[in-house]
Amino acid sequence: MKKSLYAIAWVSLTAINSANAAINPGTVTNQGIVTQGRADEVVQRYVQNTLAFLYLIAVLYGLWGGFNILTASGDEEKVKKGKTIIINALIWIVVIFLVGTIVEFLINAILV
């Protein structure tokens, strides 16, 4: 199960990188290394890609919590564990959003 989650995460990251390259042609090499652009654009691109990855992990973690609830078979301890996982995933999503907003504000304040 763990290996499949890693494979899904890898495929998703590759898709995000390809989409980013399609939106900004000529700024990303085949290895995903940014070679052109101002410093703030480069940093923002890295931050956006990292946040997209973290959102993906948080959603997969929430799905894992839902899977735990679905397979609990009436066991209250497993249901409680699944609910805790879902609540943690939602907290992660809120924190990731706040961190992304703060980092973008700081980048614009410092580099622009």
mmCIF file with all atom_site columns, N, CA and C in Angstrom, residues 61-72 75-90:
data_model
loop_
_atom_site.group_PDB
_atom_site.id
_atom_site.type_symbol
_atom_site.label_atom_id
_atom_site.label_alt_id
_atom_site.label_comp_id
_atom_site.label_asym_id
_atom_site.label_entity_id
_atom_site.label_seq_id
_atom_site.pdbx_PDB_ins_code
_atom_site.Cartn_x
_atom_site.Cartn_y
_atom_site.Cartn_z
_atom_site.occupancy
_atom_site.B_iso_or_equiv
_atom_site.pdbx_formal_charge
_atom_site.auth_seq_id
_atom_site.auth_comp_id
_atom_site.auth_asym_id
_atom_site.auth_atom_id
_atom_site.pdbx_PDB_model_num
ATOM 1  N N  . TYR A 1 61 ? -3.384  11.743 2.703  1.00 0.00 ? 61 TYR A N  1
ATOM 2  C CA . TYR A 1 61 ? -3.471  11.420 4.122  1.00 0.00 ? 61 TYR A CA 1
ATOM 3  C C  . TYR A 1 61 ? -4.929  11.413 4.578  1.00 0.00 ? 61 TYR A C  1
ATOM 4  N N  . GLY A 1 62 ? -5.708  12.392 4.113  1.00 0.00 ? 62 GLY A N  1
ATOM 5  C CA . GLY A 1 62 ? -7.137  12.426 4.432  1.00 0.00 ? 62 GLY A CA 1
ATOM 6  C C  . GLY A 1 62 ? -7.878  11.231 3.856  1.00 0.00 ? 62 GLY A C  1
ATOM 7  N N  . LEU A 1 63 ? -7.518  10.842 2.640  1.00 0.00 ? 63 LEU A N  1
ATOM 8  C CA . LEU A 1 63 ? -8.130  9.654  2.043  1.00 0.00 ? 63 LEU A CA 1
ATOM 9  C C  . LEU A 1 63 ? -7.780  8.398  2.838  1.00 0.00 ? 63 LEU A C  1
ATOM 10 N N  . TRP A 1 64 ? -6.566  8.355  3.367  1.00 0.00 ? 64 TRP A N  1
ATOM 11 C CA . TRP A 1 64 ? -6.156  7.228  4.205  1.00 0.00 ? 64 TRP A CA 1
ATOM 12 C C  . TRP A 1 64 ? -7.043  7.159  5.462  1.00 0.00 ? 64 TRP A C  1
ATOM 13 N N  . GLY A 1 65 ? -7.343  8.316  6.038  1.00 0.00 ? 65 GLY A N  1
ATOM 14 C CA . GLY A 1 65 ? -8.233  8.361  7.203  1.00 0.00 ? 65 GLY A CA 1
ATOM 15 C C  . GLY A 1 65 ? -9.622  7.866  6.848  1.00 0.00 ? 65 GLY A C  1
ATOM 16 N N  . GLY A 1 66 ? -10.140 8.272  5.691  1.00 0.00 ? 66 GLY A N  1
ATOM 17 C CA . GLY A 1 66 ? -11.441 7.778  5.241  1.00 0.00 ? 66 GLY A CA 1
ATOM 18 C C  . GLY A 1 66 ? -11.426 6.286  5.001  1.00 0.00 ? 66 GLY A C  1
ATOM 19 N N  . PHE A 1 67 ? -10.334 5.790  4.457  1.00 0.00 ? 67 PHE A N  1
ATOM 20 C CA . PHE A 1 67 ? -10.199 4.337  4.243  1.00 0.00 ? 67 PHE A CA 1
ATOM 21 C C  . PHE A 1 67 ? -10.212 3.593  5.578  1.00 0.00 ? 67 PHE A C  1
ATOM 22 N N  . ASN A 1 68 ? -9.536  4.184  6.578  1.00 0.00 ? 68 ASN A N  1
ATOM 23 C CA . ASN A 1 68 ? -9.541  3.562  7.907  1.00 0.00 ? 68 ASN A CA 1
ATOM 24 C C  . ASN A 1 68 ? -10.949 3.501  8.488  1.00 0.00 ? 68 ASN A C  1
ATOM 25 N N  . ILE A 1 69 ? -11.728 4.553  8.287  1.00 0.00 ? 69 ILE A N  1
ATOM 26 C CA . ILE A 1 69 ? -13.098 4.558  8.791  1.00 0.00 ? 69 ILE A CA 1
ATOM 27 C C  . ILE A 1 69 ? -13.936 3.519  8.054  1.00 0.00 ? 69 ILE A C  1
ATOM 28 N N  . LEU A 1 70 ? -13.776 3.446  6.738  1.00 0.00 ? 70 LEU A N  1
ATOM 29 C CA . LEU A 1 70 ? -14.566 2.502  5.956  1.00 0.00 ? 70 LEU A CA 1
ATOM 30 C C  . LEU A 1 70 ? -14.247 1.047  6.289  1.00 0.00 ? 70 LEU A C  1
ATOM 31 N N  . THR A 1 71 ? -13.019 0.768  6.656  1.00 0.00 ? 71 THR A N  1
ATOM 32 C CA . THR A 1 71 ? -12.622 -0.613 6.934  1.00 0.00 ? 71 THR A CA 1
ATOM 33 C C  . THR A 1 71 ? -12.616 -0.930 8.434  1.00 0.00 ? 71 THR A C  1
ATOM 34 N N  . ALA A 1 72 ? -13.207 -0.066 9.244  1.00 0.00 ? 72 ALA A N  1
ATOM 35 C CA . ALA A 1 72 ? -13.185 -0.255 10.694 1.00 0.00 ? 72 ALA A CA 1
ATOM 36 C C  . ALA A 1 72 ? -14.066 -1.415 11.143 1.00 0.00 ? 72 ALA A C  1
ATOM 37 N N  . ASP A 1 75 ? -15.383 -1.127 14.702 1.00 0.00 ? 75 ASP A N  1
ATOM 38 C CA . ASP A 1 75 ? -14.419 -0.967 15.785 1.00 0.00 ? 75 ASP A CA 1
ATOM 39 C C  . ASP A 1 75 ? -14.268 0.527  16.087 1.00 0.00 ? 75 ASP A C  1
ATOM 40 N N  . GLU A 1 76 ? -14.705 0.929  17.271 1.00 0.00 ? 76 GLU A N  1
ATOM 41 C CA . GLU A 1 76 ? -14.711 2.347  17.639 1.00 0.00 ? 76 GLU A CA 1
ATOM 42 C C  . GLU A 1 76 ? -13.302 2.952  17.651 1.00 0.00 ? 76 GLU A C  1
ATOM 43 N N  . GLU A 1 77 ? -12.321 2.167  18.031 1.00 0.00 ? 77 GLU A N  1
ATOM 44 C CA . GLU A 1 77 ? -10.945 2.677  18.081 1.00 0.00 ? 77 GLU A CA 1
ATOM 45 C C  . GLU A 1 77 ? -10.440 3.034  16.676 1.00 0.00 ? 77 GLU A C  1
ATOM 46 N N  . LYS A 1 78 ? -10.745 2.182  15.692 1.00 0.00 ? 78 LYS A N  1
ATOM 47 C CA . LYS A 1 78 ? -10.323 2.465  14.321 1.00 0.00 ? 78 LYS A CA 1
ATOM 48 C C  . LYS A 1 78 ? -11.076 3.654  13.735 1.00 0.00 ? 78 LYS A C  1
ATOM 49 N N  . VAL A 1 79 ? -12.361 3.789  14.078 1.00 0.00 ? 79 VAL A N  1
ATOM 50 C CA . VAL A 1 79 ? -13.139 4.929  13.609 1.00 0.00 ? 79 VAL A CA 1
ATOM 51 C C  . VAL A 1 79 ? -12.561 6.219  14.194 1.00 0.00 ? 79 VAL A C  1
ATOM 52 N N  . LYS A 1 80 ? -12.233 6.177  15.484 1.00 0.00 ? 80 LYS A N  1
ATOM 53 C CA . LYS A 1 80 ? -11.649 7.345  16.135 1.00 0.00 ? 80 LYS A CA 1
ATOM 54 C C  . LYS A 1 80 ? -10.310 7.708  15.492 1.00 0.00 ? 80 LYS A C  1
ATOM 55 N N  . LYS A 1 81 ? -9.503  6.692  15.185 1.00 0.00 ? 81 LYS A N  1
ATOM 56 C CA . LYS A 1 81 ? -8.212  6.926  14.546 1.00 0.00 ? 81 LYS A CA 1
ATOM 57 C C  . LYS A 1 81 ? -8.410  7.552  13.159 1.00 0.00 ? 81 LYS A C  1
ATOM 58 N N  . GLY A 1 82 ? -9.382  7.067  12.398 1.00 0.00 ? 82 GLY A N  1
ATOM 59 C CA . GLY A 1 82 ? -9.672  7.614  11.071 1.00 0.00 ? 82 GLY A CA 1
ATOM 60 C C  . GLY A 1 82 ? -10.133 9.062  11.140 1.00 0.00 ? 82 GLY A C  1
ATOM 61 N N  . LYS A 1 83 ? -10.993 9.373  12.111 1.00 0.00 ? 83 LYS A N  1
ATOM 62 C CA . LYS A 1 83 ? -11.448 10.752 12.274 1.00 0.00 ? 83 LYS A CA 1
ATOM 63 C C  . LYS A 1 83 ? -10.294 11.669 12.638 1.00 0.00 ? 83 LYS A C  1
ATOM 64 N N  . THR A 1 84 ? -9.409  11.193 13.503 1.00 0.00 ? 84 THR A N  1
ATOM 65 C CA . THR A 1 84 ? -8.241  11.986 13.881 1.00 0.00 ? 84 THR A CA 1
ATOM 66 C C  . THR A 1 84 ? -7.360  12.259 12.670 1.00 0.00 ? 84 THR A C  1
ATOM 67 N N  . ILE A 1 85 ? -7.171  11.266 11.824 1.00 0.00 ? 85 ILE A N  1
ATOM 68 C CA . ILE A 1 85 ? -6.357  11.432 10.618 1.00 0.00 ? 85 ILE A CA 1
ATOM 69 C C  . ILE A 1 85 ? -6.989  12.468 9.691  1.00 0.00 ? 85 ILE A C  1
ATOM 70 N N  . ILE A 1 86 ? -8.299  12.417 9.504  1.00 0.00 ? 86 ILE A N  1
ATOM 71 C CA . ILE A 1 86 ? -8.983  13.370 8.634  1.00 0.00 ? 86 ILE A CA 1
ATOM 72 C C  . ILE A 1 86 ? -8.870  14.787 9.192  1.00 0.00 ? 86 ILE A C  1
ATOM 73 N N  . ILE A 1 87 ? -9.060  14.935 10.504 1.00 0.00 ? 87 ILE A N  1
ATOM 74 C CA . ILE A 1 87 ? -8.931  16.256 11.127 1.00 0.00 ? 87 ILE A CA 1
ATOM 75 C C  . ILE A 1 87 ? -7.513  16.784 10.957 1.00 0.00 ? 87 ILE A C  1
ATOM 76 N N  . ASN A 1 88 ? -6.515  15.931 11.148 1.00 0.00 ? 88 ASN A N  1
ATOM 77 C CA . ASN A 1 88 ? -5.119  16.350 10.947 1.00 0.00 ? 88 ASN A CA 1
ATOM 78 C C  . ASN A 1 88 ? -4.860  16.773 9.502  1.00 0.00 ? 88 ASN A C  1
ATOM 79 N N  . ALA A 1 89 ? -5.433  16.044 8.545  1.00 0.00 ? 89 ALA A N  1
ATOM 80 C CA . ALA A 1 89 ? -5.254  16.392 7.135  1.00 0.00 ? 89 ALA A CA 1
ATOM 81 C C  . ALA A 1 89 ? -5.871  17.759 6.838  1.00 0.00 ? 89 ALA A C  1
ATOM 82 N N  . LEU A 1 90 ? -7.042  18.032 7.398  1.00 0.00 ? 90 LEU A N  1
ATOM 83 C CA . LEU A 1 90 ? -7.667  19.341 7.194  1.00 0.00 ? 90 LEU A CA 1
ATOM 84 C C  . LEU A 1 90 ? -6.834  20.456 7.818  1.00 0.00 ? 90 LEU A C  1
#
